[in-house]
Each structure stands twice: as structure tokens, then as C-alpha cells.
Coordinates of C-alpha atoms in Angstrom, one line a residue:
M28 CA 0.0 0.0 0.0
T29 CA 1.4 3.4 -0.9
Q30 CA 0.4 6.8 0.5
A31 CA 1.4 10.3 -0.4
L32 CA 0.9 13.3 1.8
W33 CA 0.2 16.7 0.3
F34 CA 0.4 19.9 2.4
C35 CA -0.6 23.4 2.0
S36 CA -0.2 26.3 4.4
S37 CA -2.2 29.5 4.4
H38 CA -1.2 32.0 7.1
A39 CA 0.4 29.2 9.0
T40 CA -1.9 28.7 12.0
T41 CA -5.3 29.5 10.5
Q42 CA -5.8 26.6 8.2
H43 CA -4.0 23.6 6.8
C44 CA -4.8 21.1 4.0
L45 CA -3.9 17.4 4.1
Q46 CA -4.4 15.0 1.2
V47 CA -3.8 11.3 1.5
A48 CA -4.0 9.1 -1.6
S49 CA -4.3 5.4 -1.4
G50 CA -3.3 3.5 -4.5
K51 CA -4.9 0.2 -3.5
D52 CA -6.8 -1.0 -6.6
N53 CA -7.8 2.5 -7.5
Q54 CA -5.4 5.2 -8.7
N55 CA -8.0 7.9 -8.2
S56 CA -9.2 7.0 -4.7
R57 CA -8.5 9.8 -2.2
F58 CA -9.8 11.7 0.7
S59 CA -8.9 15.2 1.7
C60 CA -9.6 17.4 4.7
L61 CA -9.4 21.1 5.6
K62 CA -9.0 22.2 9.2
S63 CA -9.0 25.4 11.1
T64 CA -9.3 26.5 14.7
A65 CA -12.7 24.9 15.3
S66 CA -14.1 22.8 12.6
S67 CA -15.2 19.3 11.7
S68 CA -15.6 17.9 8.3
K69 CA -16.8 14.9 6.3
I70 CA -14.3 12.9 4.3
A71 CA -15.3 11.7 0.9
R72 CA -13.4 9.0 -0.8
E73 CA -13.9 8.0 -4.5
G74 CA -13.7 4.4 -5.5
S75 CA -14.7 1.2 -3.9
V76 CA -15.0 2.7 -0.4
K77 CA -18.0 4.9 0.2
G78 CA -16.7 7.2 2.9
S79 CA -16.5 8.1 6.5
R80 CA -16.6 11.0 8.9
A81 CA -13.7 12.8 10.6
G82 CA -13.6 15.1 13.6
F83 CA -11.0 17.7 14.4
G84 CA -10.1 19.2 17.7
A85 CA -7.4 21.2 19.4
V86 CA -5.2 19.4 21.9
N87 CA -4.2 21.1 25.2
G88 CA -4.8 24.5 23.7
S89 CA -1.9 24.2 21.3
Q90 CA -2.1 24.3 17.5
C91 CA -1.8 20.5 17.3
W92 CA -4.8 18.5 16.2
G93 CA -5.9 15.0 17.0
T94 CA -8.1 13.2 14.5
T95 CA -9.3 9.7 13.7
L96 CA -10.4 8.8 10.2
A97 CA -11.9 5.5 9.3
L98 CA -12.6 3.9 5.9
K99 CA -14.1 0.5 5.7
K100 CA -14.0 -1.9 2.8
N101 CA -16.9 -3.4 0.9
N102 CA -19.0 -0.1 0.9
L103 CA -19.2 -0.1 4.7
K104 CA -19.2 2.9 6.9
S105 CA -17.4 3.4 10.2
E106 CA -17.2 6.2 12.7
R107 CA -14.0 5.0 14.2
V108 CA -11.7 2.1 13.8
G109 CA -9.7 0.7 16.8
H110 CA -6.9 -1.9 17.0
G111 CA -8.0 -5.2 15.6
D112 CA -10.9 -3.8 13.6
R113 CA -11.0 -4.8 9.9
G114 CA -10.4 -2.2 7.3
L115 CA -8.3 0.9 6.7
S116 CA -7.9 3.2 9.6
V117 CA -6.1 6.5 9.6
Q118 CA -5.1 8.0 12.9
M119 CA -3.6 11.4 13.4
M120 CA -1.9 11.3 16.8
A121 CA -1.2 14.6 18.5
E122 CA 1.0 13.4 21.3
N123 CA 4.1 14.2 19.3
C124 CA 2.9 17.7 18.2
D125 CA 5.0 20.6 19.3
R126 CA 3.4 23.8 20.5
N127 CA 3.4 25.3 17.0
G128 CA 1.7 22.3 15.5
K129 CA 4.7 21.4 13.4
D130 CA 4.7 17.7 14.1
A131 CA 1.9 15.2 14.0
Q132 CA 1.5 11.6 13.0
V133 CA -0.7 9.7 10.6
A134 CA -0.9 5.9 11.1
L135 CA -2.4 3.7 8.4
L136 CA -3.4 0.0 8.9
D137 CA -5.0 -2.2 6.3
D138 CA -6.6 -5.3 7.9
L139 CA -3.6 -5.2 10.3
E140 CA -1.6 -6.9 7.6
E141 CA 0.4 -3.8 6.6
A142 CA 1.2 -0.8 8.8
S143 CA 2.7 2.5 7.7
V144 CA 3.1 5.6 9.6
Y145 CA 3.8 9.1 8.2
R146 CA 4.6 12.5 9.6
F147 CA 3.3 15.8 8.2
T148 CA 4.2 19.3 9.1
N149 CA 2.8 22.8 8.4
D150 CA 6.3 24.2 8.3
L151 CA 6.4 24.1 4.5
P152 CA 6.6 26.6 1.6
E153 CA 3.4 28.6 1.1
W154 CA 2.4 26.6 -1.9
G155 CA 2.9 23.2 -0.3
G156 CA 4.4 20.1 -1.8
N157 CA 4.3 16.3 -2.0
K158 CA 6.1 14.3 0.6
E159 CA 6.2 10.7 2.0
I160 CA 8.1 10.3 5.3
P161 CA 8.2 7.1 7.4
I162 CA 8.2 7.6 11.1
S163 CA 7.9 5.5 14.3
P164 CA 5.3 2.7 14.2
I165 CA 2.4 2.4 16.6
M166 CA 4.3 -0.4 18.4
D167 CA 8.0 0.3 18.6
I168 CA 10.4 -2.7 18.3
D169 CA 14.0 -2.8 17.3
F170 CA 14.4 -3.2 13.5
V171 CA 17.0 -5.9 13.7
T172 CA 15.1 -8.0 16.3
E173 CA 12.0 -7.8 14.2
G174 CA 13.8 -9.2 11.2
E175 CA 15.4 -12.0 13.2
L176 CA 12.0 -13.0 14.8
K177 CA 10.3 -13.0 11.4
E178 CA 13.0 -15.2 9.9
N179 CA 13.9 -17.6 12.7
A180 CA 10.9 -17.5 15.1
F181 CA 10.9 -17.0 18.9
R182 CA 13.4 -19.5 20.3
S183 CA 16.2 -18.4 18.0
A184 CA 16.4 -15.0 19.5
R185 CA 19.7 -14.2 21.2
R186 CA 19.4 -13.8 24.9
T187 CA 22.9 -12.4 25.7
K188 CA 23.1 -8.6 25.1
L189 CA 26.1 -7.0 23.3
V190 CA 27.8 -3.7 24.2
C191 CA 30.2 -1.9 21.8
T192 CA 32.6 0.9 22.9
I193 CA 32.4 3.6 20.3
G194 CA 35.7 5.1 19.0
P195 CA 37.4 6.2 15.8
S196 CA 37.0 2.8 14.2
C197 CA 33.2 2.9 14.3
S198 CA 31.9 6.4 14.9
S199 CA 30.4 7.3 11.5
S200 CA 26.6 7.0 10.9
E201 CA 27.3 4.1 8.4
Q202 CA 29.6 2.3 10.9
L203 CA 27.2 2.7 13.8
E204 CA 24.3 1.4 11.7
A205 CA 26.4 -1.6 10.7
L206 CA 27.0 -2.4 14.4
A207 CA 23.3 -2.0 15.1
I208 CA 22.5 -4.4 12.3
G209 CA 25.2 -6.8 13.6
G210 CA 23.5 -7.0 17.0
M211 CA 24.8 -4.0 19.1
N212 CA 22.2 -3.5 22.0
V213 CA 24.2 -0.8 23.9
A214 CA 26.6 1.8 22.7
R215 CA 29.3 2.7 25.3
I216 CA 30.7 6.2 25.3
N217 CA 34.1 6.2 27.0
M218 CA 34.9 9.7 28.5
C219 CA 38.5 8.7 28.9
H220 CA 39.0 9.5 25.2
G221 CA 37.8 12.2 22.8
T222 CA 36.2 15.6 23.3
K223 CA 32.7 16.4 24.4
E224 CA 31.9 17.7 20.9
W225 CA 33.0 14.3 19.5
H226 CA 30.9 12.4 22.0
R227 CA 28.0 14.7 21.4
S228 CA 28.1 14.0 17.6
V229 CA 28.2 10.2 18.3
I230 CA 25.2 10.4 20.7
R231 CA 23.2 12.4 18.1
R232 CA 24.0 9.9 15.4
I233 CA 22.8 7.0 17.5
K234 CA 19.6 8.8 18.5
T235 CA 19.0 9.5 14.8
L236 CA 19.3 5.8 14.0
N237 CA 16.8 5.0 16.7
Q238 CA 14.3 7.7 15.7
E239 CA 14.5 7.5 12.0
K240 CA 15.5 4.0 11.1
G241 CA 13.8 1.9 13.8
Y242 CA 16.8 0.7 15.8
S243 CA 16.8 0.6 19.6
V244 CA 20.4 1.2 20.8
T245 CA 20.8 2.1 24.5
L246 CA 23.4 4.7 25.4
M247 CA 25.9 4.2 28.3
M248 CA 28.4 6.8 29.3
D249 CA 31.6 5.6 31.1
T250 CA 33.4 8.0 33.4
E251 CA 37.1 8.3 33.4
G252 CA 37.6 7.9 37.2
S253 CA 40.5 9.2 39.3
E254 CA 42.9 6.2 39.2
I255 CA 46.5 6.8 38.0
H256 CA 46.6 6.5 34.2
M257 CA 48.7 7.5 31.2
G258 CA 48.2 10.4 28.9
D259 CA 47.0 10.3 25.3
L260 CA 50.4 9.3 23.8
G261 CA 50.6 12.6 21.9
G262 CA 47.6 11.8 19.8
A263 CA 48.8 8.4 18.6
Q264 CA 46.3 5.6 18.6
S265 CA 48.8 3.2 20.2
S266 CA 52.5 2.7 20.7
K267 CA 54.6 -0.5 20.9
A268 CA 56.9 -1.1 23.9
E269 CA 59.6 -3.6 23.1
D270 CA 61.5 -5.7 25.5
G271 CA 64.5 -3.8 27.0
D272 CA 63.4 -0.4 25.7
E273 CA 64.0 2.6 28.0
W274 CA 61.0 4.8 28.6
V275 CA 60.4 8.0 30.7
C276 CA 57.3 8.4 32.8
T277 CA 56.7 12.0 33.8
V278 CA 54.2 14.5 35.2
R279 CA 55.6 17.3 33.0
K280 CA 53.2 19.1 30.7
F281 CA 54.4 19.4 27.1
H282 CA 53.1 22.2 24.9
G283 CA 54.8 20.8 21.8
P284 CA 55.1 17.2 20.4
L285 CA 55.6 14.5 23.0
P286 CA 59.2 13.2 23.0
Q287 CA 59.7 9.6 21.8
R288 CA 59.2 6.8 24.4
T289 CA 57.7 9.3 26.9
I290 CA 54.6 8.6 29.0
Q291 CA 52.7 11.4 30.7
V292 CA 51.1 10.5 34.0
N293 CA 48.0 12.2 35.4
Y294 CA 48.9 12.0 39.1
D295 CA 51.1 14.9 40.3
G296 CA 52.5 12.9 43.3
F297 CA 53.7 10.1 41.0
A298 CA 57.4 10.9 41.1
E299 CA 57.5 11.2 44.9
D300 CA 55.6 7.9 45.5
V301 CA 57.5 5.7 43.1
M302 CA 60.8 4.1 44.2
V303 CA 63.7 2.5 42.2
G304 CA 62.9 -1.2 41.8
D305 CA 59.1 -0.7 41.7
E306 CA 57.2 -2.3 38.9
L307 CA 54.8 -0.3 36.8
V308 CA 51.9 -2.4 35.3
V309 CA 50.0 -0.9 32.4
D310 CA 46.4 -1.8 31.6
G311 CA 46.2 -4.9 33.9
G312 CA 49.5 -6.4 32.7
M313 CA 49.5 -5.6 28.9
V314 CA 52.9 -4.0 29.4
R315 CA 55.3 -3.9 32.4
F316 CA 58.2 -1.6 33.3
E317 CA 60.8 -1.7 36.0
V318 CA 61.8 1.7 37.6
V319 CA 65.6 2.1 37.2
E320 CA 66.2 5.8 38.0
K321 CA 64.4 8.9 39.4
M322 CA 65.3 12.4 38.3
G323 CA 63.0 15.3 39.4
P324 CA 59.6 14.8 37.8
D325 CA 60.9 12.1 35.5
I326 CA 61.0 8.3 36.2
Y327 CA 63.3 6.3 33.9
C328 CA 62.0 2.8 33.3
Q329 CA 62.9 -0.4 31.3
C330 CA 60.3 -2.5 29.6
T331 CA 60.3 -6.0 31.0
D332 CA 57.1 -7.3 29.4
P333 CA 56.6 -5.9 25.9
G334 CA 53.2 -5.0 24.5
L335 CA 50.9 -2.4 23.1
L336 CA 50.4 0.9 24.9
L337 CA 47.0 2.5 24.5
P338 CA 46.0 6.1 25.3
R339 CA 44.9 6.8 28.9
A340 CA 45.6 3.2 30.0
N341 CA 45.4 2.5 33.7
L342 CA 48.8 2.4 35.5
T343 CA 49.4 0.6 38.8
I344 CA 52.5 0.6 41.1
W345 CA 53.7 -2.7 42.5
R346 CA 56.4 -3.1 45.2
N347 CA 57.9 -6.4 46.4
G348 CA 55.1 -8.2 44.6
H349 CA 52.3 -6.3 46.2
L350 CA 50.0 -3.6 44.8
L351 CA 50.6 -0.2 46.3
Q352 CA 46.9 0.4 47.1
E353 CA 47.3 3.5 49.3
R354 CA 48.2 5.7 46.4
N355 CA 44.9 5.1 44.6
A356 CA 43.0 5.3 47.9
M357 CA 44.1 9.0 48.2
L358 CA 42.2 9.9 45.0
P359 CA 38.5 10.6 44.8
T360 CA 36.3 8.1 43.0
I361 CA 34.5 10.8 41.0
S362 CA 36.9 13.5 39.9
S363 CA 36.0 17.1 39.0
K364 CA 36.3 16.1 35.4
D365 CA 33.9 13.2 36.0
W366 CA 31.3 15.6 37.5
L367 CA 31.4 17.7 34.3
D368 CA 31.1 14.6 32.2
I369 CA 28.1 13.5 34.2
D370 CA 26.4 16.8 33.7
F371 CA 27.1 16.4 30.0
G372 CA 25.6 12.9 29.9
L373 CA 22.5 14.0 31.7
A374 CA 22.1 16.9 29.3
E375 CA 22.4 14.5 26.3
G376 CA 20.0 12.0 27.8
V377 CA 22.2 8.9 28.2
D378 CA 20.4 5.9 29.6
F379 CA 23.2 4.7 31.9
I380 CA 26.2 6.2 33.6
A381 CA 29.0 3.7 34.5
V382 CA 31.2 4.9 37.4
S383 CA 34.8 3.8 37.3
F384 CA 36.8 2.4 40.3
V385 CA 33.8 2.3 42.7
Q386 CA 35.1 1.3 46.2
T387 CA 32.0 1.9 48.4
A388 CA 28.3 2.0 48.1
D389 CA 28.3 5.7 49.3
V390 CA 29.7 6.8 45.9
I391 CA 26.7 5.3 44.0
K392 CA 24.3 6.8 46.6
H393 CA 25.9 10.2 46.2
L394 CA 25.7 10.1 42.4
K395 CA 22.0 9.0 42.5
S396 CA 21.1 11.8 44.8
Y397 CA 22.9 14.3 42.5
I398 CA 21.1 13.0 39.5
A399 CA 17.7 13.3 41.3
A400 CA 18.5 16.9 42.3
R401 CA 20.1 17.9 39.0
S402 CA 17.7 16.3 36.7
P403 CA 14.5 15.3 38.5
N404 CA 12.8 13.8 35.5
S405 CA 15.8 11.8 34.4
S406 CA 15.6 8.0 34.3
T407 CA 19.3 7.6 33.9
G408 CA 20.6 4.5 35.7
V409 CA 23.9 4.1 37.5
F410 CA 26.3 1.1 36.9
A411 CA 29.2 0.4 39.2
K412 CA 32.4 -0.8 37.6
I413 CA 34.0 -3.6 39.7
E414 CA 37.7 -3.1 38.9
S415 CA 39.6 -2.8 42.2
A416 CA 40.4 -4.9 45.2
E417 CA 38.5 -2.4 47.4
S418 CA 35.3 -2.9 45.4
L419 CA 35.4 -6.6 46.1
K420 CA 35.5 -6.0 49.8
N421 CA 32.2 -4.1 49.6
L422 CA 30.7 -6.0 46.7
E423 CA 27.2 -6.8 48.0
E424 CA 26.7 -3.3 49.4
I425 CA 27.7 -1.8 46.1
L426 CA 25.4 -4.1 44.1
Q427 CA 22.4 -3.3 46.4
V428 CA 22.4 0.4 45.5
S429 CA 23.5 0.1 41.9
D430 CA 21.3 -0.3 38.8
G431 CA 23.8 -2.8 37.3
V432 CA 27.4 -3.8 37.4
M433 CA 30.3 -4.0 34.9
V434 CA 33.1 -6.6 35.6
A435 CA 36.1 -4.7 34.2
R436 CA 38.5 -7.6 34.2
G437 CA 41.5 -5.7 32.8
D438 CA 41.9 -3.3 35.6
L439 CA 40.7 -5.8 38.1
G440 CA 43.5 -8.2 37.0
A441 CA 46.0 -5.5 37.8
Q442 CA 44.9 -5.4 41.4
I443 CA 44.3 -9.1 42.3
P444 CA 46.3 -12.2 41.3
L445 CA 45.5 -13.2 37.7
E446 CA 44.4 -16.7 38.7
Q447 CA 41.6 -15.2 40.9
V448 CA 40.0 -13.2 38.0
P449 CA 37.8 -16.1 36.7
S450 CA 36.4 -17.0 40.1
V451 CA 35.7 -13.4 40.9
Q452 CA 33.9 -13.0 37.6
H453 CA 31.8 -16.1 38.4
K454 CA 31.0 -14.7 41.8
V455 CA 29.9 -11.3 40.6
V456 CA 27.8 -12.7 37.8
H457 CA 25.9 -15.0 40.1
L458 CA 25.5 -12.4 42.9
C459 CA 24.1 -9.9 40.4
R460 CA 21.5 -12.5 39.3
Q461 CA 20.6 -13.2 42.9
L462 CA 20.1 -9.5 43.6
N463 CA 18.3 -8.9 40.2
K464 CA 21.0 -6.6 38.8
P465 CA 22.1 -6.7 35.1
V466 CA 25.8 -7.6 34.8
I467 CA 28.2 -6.8 31.9
V468 CA 31.4 -8.9 31.5
A469 CA 34.0 -6.6 30.0
S470 CA 37.6 -6.2 29.0
Q471 CA 39.8 -8.3 26.7
L472 CA 37.1 -10.6 25.5
L473 CA 38.5 -10.6 21.9
E474 CA 41.7 -8.5 22.4
S475 CA 43.6 -10.0 19.5
M476 CA 40.9 -8.8 17.1
I477 CA 42.2 -5.2 17.6
E478 CA 44.9 -6.3 15.1
Y479 CA 43.7 -9.6 13.6
P480 CA 40.5 -10.6 11.7
T481 CA 40.0 -13.8 13.7
P482 CA 40.1 -14.4 17.5
T483 CA 42.2 -16.9 19.3
R484 CA 40.6 -20.1 20.4
A485 CA 41.2 -19.2 24.0
E486 CA 39.3 -15.9 23.5
V487 CA 36.3 -17.9 22.1
A488 CA 36.4 -20.2 25.1
D489 CA 36.4 -17.1 27.4
V490 CA 33.3 -15.7 25.6
S491 CA 31.6 -19.1 25.8
E492 CA 32.2 -19.3 29.6
A493 CA 30.6 -15.9 30.1
V494 CA 27.6 -16.9 28.1
R495 CA 27.4 -20.2 30.0
Q496 CA 27.4 -18.2 33.3
R497 CA 24.3 -16.4 31.9
A498 CA 25.8 -12.9 32.1
D499 CA 23.4 -10.3 30.9
A500 CA 25.8 -8.7 28.5
L501 CA 29.3 -9.0 26.9
M502 CA 31.3 -5.9 26.0
L503 CA 33.8 -5.0 23.3
S504 CA 36.3 -2.3 24.3
G505 CA 39.3 -1.6 22.1
E506 CA 38.1 -4.3 19.7
S507 CA 35.3 -2.0 18.5
A508 CA 36.6 1.5 19.5
M509 CA 40.0 1.4 17.8
G510 CA 40.3 -2.1 16.3
L511 CA 40.7 -2.9 12.6
F512 CA 37.7 -5.2 12.5
P513 CA 34.9 -3.9 14.8
E514 CA 32.1 -5.6 12.8
K515 CA 33.8 -8.9 12.7
A516 CA 34.5 -8.8 16.5
L517 CA 30.8 -8.1 17.1
S518 CA 29.9 -10.9 14.8
V519 CA 32.1 -13.3 16.8
L520 CA 30.3 -12.3 20.0
R521 CA 26.9 -12.8 18.4
T522 CA 27.6 -16.2 16.8
V523 CA 29.3 -17.6 19.9
S524 CA 26.5 -16.4 22.1
L525 CA 23.8 -17.9 19.9
R526 CA 25.6 -21.3 19.6
I527 CA 26.2 -21.6 23.4
E528 CA 22.7 -20.6 24.2
L529 CA 21.3 -23.1 21.8
R530 CA 23.5 -25.8 23.3
L531 CA 22.3 -25.0 26.8
R532 CA 18.7 -25.2 25.7
E533 CA 19.3 -28.5 23.9
E534 CA 20.8 -29.9 27.1
K535 CA 17.9 -28.6 29.2
Y536 CA 20.6 -26.9 31.3
Y537 CA 18.9 -25.4 34.4
E538 CA 21.1 -24.1 37.2
S539 CA 20.4 -25.0 40.8
L540 CA 21.0 -21.4 41.8
Q541 CA 18.9 -20.4 44.7
L542 CA 17.3 -17.1 44.2
P543 CA 16.6 -15.3 47.5
T544 CA 13.5 -13.2 48.2
L545 CA 14.3 -9.6 47.2
S546 CA 11.6 -7.6 49.0
T547 CA 9.6 -7.5 52.2
I548 CA 6.7 -5.7 50.6
L549 CA 3.9 -8.1 49.9
S550 CA 3.0 -6.8 46.4
E551 CA 6.6 -7.1 45.3
R552 CA 7.0 -10.6 46.8
I553 CA 3.9 -11.7 44.9
S554 CA 5.5 -10.4 41.7
E555 CA 8.6 -12.4 42.5
E556 CA 6.6 -15.6 42.9
I557 CA 4.5 -14.9 39.8
C558 CA 7.6 -14.5 37.7
A559 CA 9.3 -17.5 39.1
S560 CA 6.3 -19.6 38.5
A561 CA 5.8 -18.2 34.9
A562 CA 9.4 -19.0 34.0
Q563 CA 9.0 -22.5 35.4
M564 CA 5.8 -23.1 33.6
A565 CA 7.3 -21.8 30.3
N566 CA 10.1 -24.3 30.7
K567 CA 7.9 -27.3 31.5
L568 CA 5.2 -26.5 28.8
G569 CA 7.8 -25.6 26.2
A570 CA 6.2 -22.1 25.7
D571 CA 7.4 -20.1 22.7
A572 CA 7.6 -16.8 24.7
I573 CA 6.6 -15.0 27.8
F574 CA 4.7 -11.7 27.4
V575 CA 4.9 -9.2 30.3
Y576 CA 3.1 -5.9 30.4
T577 CA 5.0 -3.5 32.7
R578 CA 5.2 0.2 33.5
R579 CA 8.5 0.3 35.4
G580 CA 10.2 -2.8 33.9
Y581 CA 10.3 -4.5 37.2
M582 CA 8.5 -7.7 36.3
A583 CA 10.5 -8.0 33.1
S584 CA 13.7 -7.9 35.1
L585 CA 12.3 -10.5 37.5
L586 CA 11.5 -12.8 34.6
S587 CA 15.0 -12.3 33.2
R588 CA 16.4 -13.2 36.6
N589 CA 14.9 -16.6 36.3
R590 CA 16.5 -17.2 32.9
P591 CA 13.7 -19.1 31.2
D592 CA 14.2 -21.1 28.0
C593 CA 12.0 -18.9 25.9
P594 CA 12.5 -15.1 25.2
I595 CA 10.7 -12.5 27.2
F596 CA 8.6 -10.0 25.3
A597 CA 8.4 -6.9 27.5
F598 CA 5.7 -4.3 26.6
T599 CA 6.0 -0.9 28.2
H600 CA 4.5 2.5 27.5
S601 CA 7.8 4.2 28.4
A602 CA 10.6 4.7 25.8
S603 CA 13.2 5.1 28.6
V604 CA 12.1 1.9 30.4
R605 CA 12.3 0.1 27.0
R606 CA 15.9 1.3 26.5
R607 CA 16.9 0.2 30.0
L608 CA 15.4 -3.2 29.5
N609 CA 17.8 -3.6 26.6
L610 CA 20.5 -4.7 29.0
H611 CA 18.5 -7.5 30.6
W612 CA 19.2 -11.1 29.6
G613 CA 16.5 -12.6 27.3
V614 CA 14.3 -9.5 27.3
I615 CA 13.0 -8.1 23.9
P616 CA 11.5 -4.7 24.8
F617 CA 8.6 -3.1 22.9
R618 CA 7.1 0.3 23.4
L619 CA 3.4 0.1 23.3
D620 CA 0.5 2.2 24.5
F621 CA -1.6 -0.3 26.4
A622 CA -4.8 -0.4 28.4
D623 CA -5.4 -1.3 32.0
E624 CA -7.2 -4.6 31.1
M625 CA -5.0 -7.6 30.4
E626 CA -7.4 -9.0 27.8
S627 CA -7.4 -5.8 25.8
N628 CA -3.6 -5.8 25.8
L629 CA -3.3 -9.4 24.7
C630 CA -5.7 -8.9 21.8
Q631 CA -4.0 -5.8 20.7
T632 CA -0.6 -7.4 21.0
F633 CA -1.6 -10.5 19.1
S634 CA -3.0 -8.5 16.3
L635 CA -0.1 -6.1 15.9
L636 CA 2.6 -8.9 16.1
K637 CA 0.7 -11.1 13.7
A638 CA 0.4 -8.1 11.3
R639 CA 4.2 -7.8 11.3
G640 CA 4.8 -11.5 10.8
M641 CA 6.5 -11.9 14.2
I642 CA 4.1 -14.5 15.7
R643 CA 2.1 -17.4 14.2
S644 CA -1.2 -18.9 15.1
G645 CA -0.9 -21.8 17.5
E646 CA 2.2 -20.6 19.3
L647 CA 2.0 -20.9 23.0
I648 CA 2.7 -17.9 25.3
I649 CA 2.7 -17.2 29.0
A650 CA 1.4 -13.8 30.0
V651 CA 1.9 -11.7 33.2
S652 CA 1.4 -8.1 34.0
D653 CA 2.1 -5.5 36.7
I654 CA -0.3 -2.9 35.3
T655 CA -2.8 -1.7 37.9
P656 CA -5.8 0.3 36.7
E657 CA -5.9 3.9 38.0
N658 CA -8.0 4.3 41.2
Q659 CA -7.5 0.7 42.0
T660 CA -4.7 -0.2 44.5
D661 CA -5.5 -3.9 45.1
I662 CA -5.4 -6.2 42.1
L663 CA -5.2 -10.0 41.7
Q664 CA -2.0 -10.9 39.7
S665 CA -2.3 -14.0 37.6
I666 CA -0.5 -16.1 35.0
Q667 CA -2.3 -16.7 31.7
V668 CA -1.4 -19.5 29.3
R669 CA -2.6 -18.6 25.8
K670 CA -2.4 -20.0 22.3
I671 CA -2.0 -17.4 19.5
P672 CA -5.4 -17.3 17.7

């Protein structure tokens, strides 16, 4: 079905014309309408459809207009067509109008088999013009996920979410779209690198992809933190340190080019704290230096473990085989630069802020209080990065107050013995699941792919283990930000995740993990039991999917916590809740305007999903909901088992 929109403007706010032509079996069929400040009009359509009525009205006193037009087939008439009604309905939705009436929406559905949505504006030349513009559908779902579900059905959907760090290798609109097509669920903006202007341009490009092309990429901003780290290597993307090379670490500021084999350090007390014989470990052990001489602000070192130096890499001091922890303890967790970056992230509307080198729960509490005061309407979540020995001492307290956790294994491996990193990862992943917090496994998953087009077999085994542990998400760092093969690295994560998930389902692998009760509030305890039972029923009955209708996303997260075999379709009216659910294992989030009644929501959902070819008649679903009708505080929660009609 094709539509064309025609606009005319006469004195801007007094009257507007809209013509919609439908070329279905009749080139001449059309209907037109004229509106002004207080009018209603009949719509006449030539062709096989007799006609209909239309009403116009102002919305909230602005110059936006909300209208519903209905045209029925077979010479029938209709005053109004709702979801699930047969025929062609045209709905002008005013919720997206601005105060000058510049933006409104027209949605067209034909027997719920095809759906197209168009935008019209009165901000056009005086004489008008023809225009056809696709905009957001009535039910928002990620473009890539929709294609996968149409092609491979429910159970093939990937459960493990994928995070990509955005850098010079993948920052153009075309590269970002390629990553979105390849399965990127979350784009990570690393404030250790780049300028605010550069990050702003990346954020705008991602939002444009979401708004105009139907993707659903969540934005996460990562703070730099106050740990000791190197400078930017004079603008170079990397630098090779060879065995036996002599380097200089210094706190000097250089106004010209950086001398060769020189590393700037951000900590002013560095030269006073370091002693001859100390070991300097870069980026969790990627490169090691031994201090051989001190001279004023300069520390002369010799490379003992060669490797690749990256800009702003973390730097730790070891003495007699032990980490010199008291140096880092003197620095604040959130620096003055971090606070400016946090303000930037809030202004740009990022979905999550990840805080580096969190040592206590108080840091997260402080930041959440700041966000609530600075941006009261913000829904930005806070992730704690577990990457220091101190954070492990206060792990459960940190998890309790955070919205999620990132296991930053690179920096963590610089502060604890290497052989402890796998067990710590396992512990954090399982504790996060017990406490219902999404967890990202990060750092060096496919490190070799920064330079090479294929990973090592050990790296594939590492990724497989993280998937087997049922981590919510896996993250690419340098592989996507500055690597030569960002799309291939993402493809490896995706294919390995899909293969291991399928293997676990084939083996009927259910963990004996005991999930403790999370809340003492009765209503929330009921939700926990409902979700646990729904997941268990889905596994035993072989359900194709679980449908959950949720305003806050809480029940969707509870279902994810139980790791059912089938995917979780989470329907929410909130775009921000939808984006936040993007990080939860197994959850496919939709944005949908729903009713208070479960039956209405199910009927509407079945119709819309069938129209898009995403579900098939006869498929079995489990349905739950946390939606409470307005003016009703006590509601019986239930589990429904339904077959798609």
C-alpha cells in the first residue's frame, strides 16, 4: 500500500490542508480534509469505499490536532476504527505535536496486515508540496530484532546482550548502523577519550538511528575515574613497547610534540611515590616496566614485558610483589572532570552512567542523589564498575544500591592475582543475578581482534564461559573502538552467544541457583513468585515466549532473573524503560500504548505482532502483568497460558 501526503499552508496557524492518496486497486481514490481552529468535516473517498466521517479538535490548547479517520472496505461505513478492527484506519496522533503544531503523525493500517506511519508538518513553503516520510510505528520494536524473529521465530532470539565501545573505528553513521544491524544493543561512550563535541556527535547519530530507522540502541556513558593513568600518547592511537626499551614516565606538561618513548602520568605525586625497583603495570599487565632511576619529575624505566600501549591506559604501582593500594585510595572516586562529564551525559539524555573504580556504596548513593536533584525527570541508571580490590570487599553493598554492574577484568586483573579473576567474575555474575542486577562482562574478550580478523581459540572459550554463566551482556572495548575489525569482532560475540545458548537449551541446562527473596513488601513478593512460576511453567510447557506488560520494567527484570528457556517480550509505554530493559538477559523490549485490562492488551498485541509476521497462530505464550488500573490499588495478579489465535 502506498500513500502520499500533500500539504498546504495559508497564514500558518489558521488553516492547513492534508491530502492522503491510497493507490490500492484505485489510482483515483483519495480523501482530503481542511481544518481550522474549530471545525469538523466529512471525508469523501472516491472508489470502492463509500466514505467516512472525521472530527478535528485542538489538543491542550496548542495548535496540534488529534483526528481519527476510518474507511471501511466493501462499501461499509465506520465512525472510528480501533486496534483489531478490519479495514483501513487513519489516525492522526497529536502526542508528538510541538506547541506550534509542526509535528503530528498519521498511522495507516490495512486489515492489520500492513502498517505504515507518516509525519506531516505545516512548516512548508506557502504553496505546499508532495512528501512521503516514514516515522515510528504504533508499536516500537528494534528493526533488527523484528527481522530475526520473522526469519527464525521466537526461540532463535539471542538472549545475551552485546555492548560496543564507540571510538574512531566505528563512529560514522554508516559504521554505527552496521554495528546496530550486527546486534549491538548498547553503545558505550568512554569519556577517557575524545572531546565532548566528538561524543555529542556520536550520541546524536545513535539517536537519529533510533528515531528515523527503527533501531533501539541504548546509550551508556563511562566516566574516566580518578585512578592513575597514562596520557594520550601525543595523539597516537597506540605505541609499541619492546623488551628492554627505555621509557620515561613524567608528570611534566608538554606544549609541543611528545618526545619519543615518553609517557605522561595524570597523578602529580607520582614521582614522589615511586621508588627505584618498583614495577609499573600498564592496563592490567599488557605492558610492564621496572623503575631504574628517578630524576626530578621524571621516572626512567625499562620494559620487562613488551606489548601495546593504548592512550589513557590504567597504571598501577607494585612493590615487592604487592600492589601499592594506598596511592589510589588517596584519589576521589569521582573527579572534578567526572562531574562535568556526568552533567554532559544528563544533558544529552544517556540511559546509563558507569562509574569507574567504585570502592564503596556511598559513591553510588551520592551520584544517584545528585542525578535526582540535578535532573528530577531523568531516568538515567547508574552502573558500578568492579575493577579494584576495594570494590570486592564491599561488593554486595555496592550491588544493592546500583542499577547494574560491569566486571572490568582488565583493571581488576592488575589489582588481584590473575588466577583469581575467573572465580571473581563467576562470583559477581551469580551475585548480580541473585540481587536482580544486570551484569556486563567486559575487557579483553577478543583483544587479539584489535589487530587480527579472527580471535584466538582461548578468547572464544572465554566468551563461551561468560555466556554459560548467563551474564546479561558482553562488552567490546578496544576491539570496536580502535580495532581494525569492529564488525567482525561483534559478529564473533553474536555467533558464539547464539551457539552456546542453543547448546544450553538442547541440554535442558537449568542451574540449581537459589534465588533469594528480594523484598519484604507483599506486592513485590507476589511479583517475584508470579515471575518464578511463569518461568518454570514456560520451561515445562515448552512455551514459545513470555509476554509481560510492565510500566516500570520490574516484572520483566524478575523474569529475566529466572533465565527461562524462551524469550521475554516486555511491553511498556515508556521509551526510557524500554531502553533500560535492553540490558537484561533474554528481554526483547517493545514500546506500546496499552490499556489497564489484560485481555485488551493481549488482543491488541496478538493483532499487531501477527500483522508484522512476528508470531504465528498456534504458538504458546505465558502472559503476566504488573499494570494496575488507575484508582485501583488492590489487584489480583495472575498467569495466563494462551495460544495465539
